[in-house]
Amino acid sequence: MIDDRYKITRGTPIGDGAFGIVVEAVNLESRSLVAIKVTKASPKYTQQAEKEVEILQKLNLADMPENEHVVKLLDHFHWKGHACLVFERLSHSLLDLLKLTRFEGLKISKVRIIAQQILQSLAFLDQAETIHADLKPENVLLSLPSGPASKQTFSDPKFKIIDLGSSFNSRNDLHCYIQSRWYRSPEVLLGVPYGTKVDMWSLGVMLMELLTGVPLFPGGRKPDTHRTHAHDMLVKFVQVLGPLPIEIVEASVKASDEFDASQLPVKKGTNGKESPASPCEQTSRGTVDLRDRLFQFELRRNATKALPRVALLRKISTSAVKRCGKGNDLRDFLDLVSTLLKYNPKRRSSPHIALEHPFFTTPSTAYQRS
């Protein structure tokens, strides 16, 4: 029992993370099934939960149809030192759907439905000047009654993004460490100024994963460089998308020049001693320093000369290509993804523009309801 109002219905959590756990429960007053996020009893996670509540309350109150693709916060309270957030009970995640295919990937007609709804949610967040900052398959859930995953259908699917615990307003100070590694954008890795377009990059990576069943940029899994995971991510980028554009390299080098640890201001710690301020307190500097000429050479050596759409096509298995049919769906899909995976965020599609792409407006195959 939680707060004398919610009775836990399962013996094990339905989700967990660094923040704490998520449990399924029934509201004893309304008899409705809910999901309760119970954070760890620490000031750090309590503050993070309070921020998530503030963002969700603002989003949920917005009188816009697009907000139906953002999870609904039903209640929040403190219980035995834990911050508790009560959400509507959703169903399976996109990762669960991929597991059903044995990681062979989804039909392109289903990927279209998912992509369109996520873009609608991102258009809504963009208008609210909110960065989700952790978009990935685990954080997009199907809004259907929970049951055996094999019996779920796409008759009238509705997908919702969840876990806005890392979200923040794009006008406020930017965080130096956001996004899960495989979905992290190049501007975050390189310390280049960023905005809501980081979520568009994550979406582009996700769409390829939904179609193929495997991550597009699994940095660190089978390293292509002996450096850090962040360096490996960049190597995997250029192997598919070609060399980094000069303006991004120059912007990253400039950011690195502005960050000089020996020149950082000092601050007094709790012990009264002075110590250098941390990089995150001083700048949004990324984790890769492109002043390293040897690594720049390594990137150029690994960079493909193929067009992104061609290199992306090579990542798709023969069986996945066959599932796309003989129309223009696959061509349009690859074109859409290539607009989402532009290195320069200024050239990356916005949610509103992406929704007008031919992949959505002139599909070759019908929206399959199976």
mmCIF file of N, CA and C in Angstrom, residues 2 30 47 141 183 224 285 306 315 340:
data_model
loop_
_atom_site.group_PDB
_atom_site.id
_atom_site.type_symbol
_atom_site.label_atom_id
_atom_site.label_comp_id
_atom_site.label_asym_id
_atom_site.label_seq_id
_atom_site.Cartn_x
_atom_site.Cartn_y
_atom_site.Cartn_z
ATOM 1 N N ILE A 2 0.534 2.218 -0.822
ATOM 2 C CA ILE A 2 1.260 3.479 -0.886
ATOM 3 C C ILE A 2 0.316 4.624 -0.553
ATOM 4 N N SER A 30 -10.912 5.326 -7.326
ATOM 5 C CA SER A 30 -11.456 5.259 -8.689
ATOM 6 C C SER A 30 -11.436 3.858 -9.268
ATOM 7 N N GLN A 47 14.380 16.553 -6.171
ATOM 8 C CA GLN A 47 14.400 17.767 -6.985
ATOM 9 C C GLN A 47 14.092 17.457 -8.447
ATOM 10 N N LEU A 141 5.618 4.429 -25.248
ATOM 11 C CA LEU A 141 4.745 3.315 -24.867
ATOM 12 C C LEU A 141 3.433 3.346 -25.639
ATOM 13 N N TYR A 183 21.623 7.193 -28.564
ATOM 14 C CA TYR A 183 20.681 8.142 -29.172
ATOM 15 C C TYR A 183 21.147 9.588 -28.977
ATOM 16 N N ASP A 224 35.142 0.779 -32.567
ATOM 17 C CA ASP A 224 35.949 0.980 -33.773
ATOM 18 C C ASP A 224 37.132 1.893 -33.498
ATOM 19 N N ARG A 285 30.411 22.213 -22.440
ATOM 20 C CA ARG A 285 31.445 21.483 -23.186
ATOM 21 C C ARG A 285 31.123 20.003 -23.318
ATOM 22 N N ALA A 306 29.905 7.540 -49.388
ATOM 23 C CA ALA A 306 28.569 7.319 -49.936
ATOM 24 C C ALA A 306 27.590 8.360 -49.398
ATOM 25 N N LYS A 315 22.461 -0.601 -44.238
ATOM 26 C CA LYS A 315 22.220 -1.058 -42.868
ATOM 27 C C LYS A 315 20.930 -1.881 -42.748
ATOM 28 N N LEU A 340 16.660 13.876 -40.658
ATOM 29 C CA LEU A 340 16.698 13.910 -39.193
ATOM 30 C C LEU A 340 18.113 13.744 -38.664
#
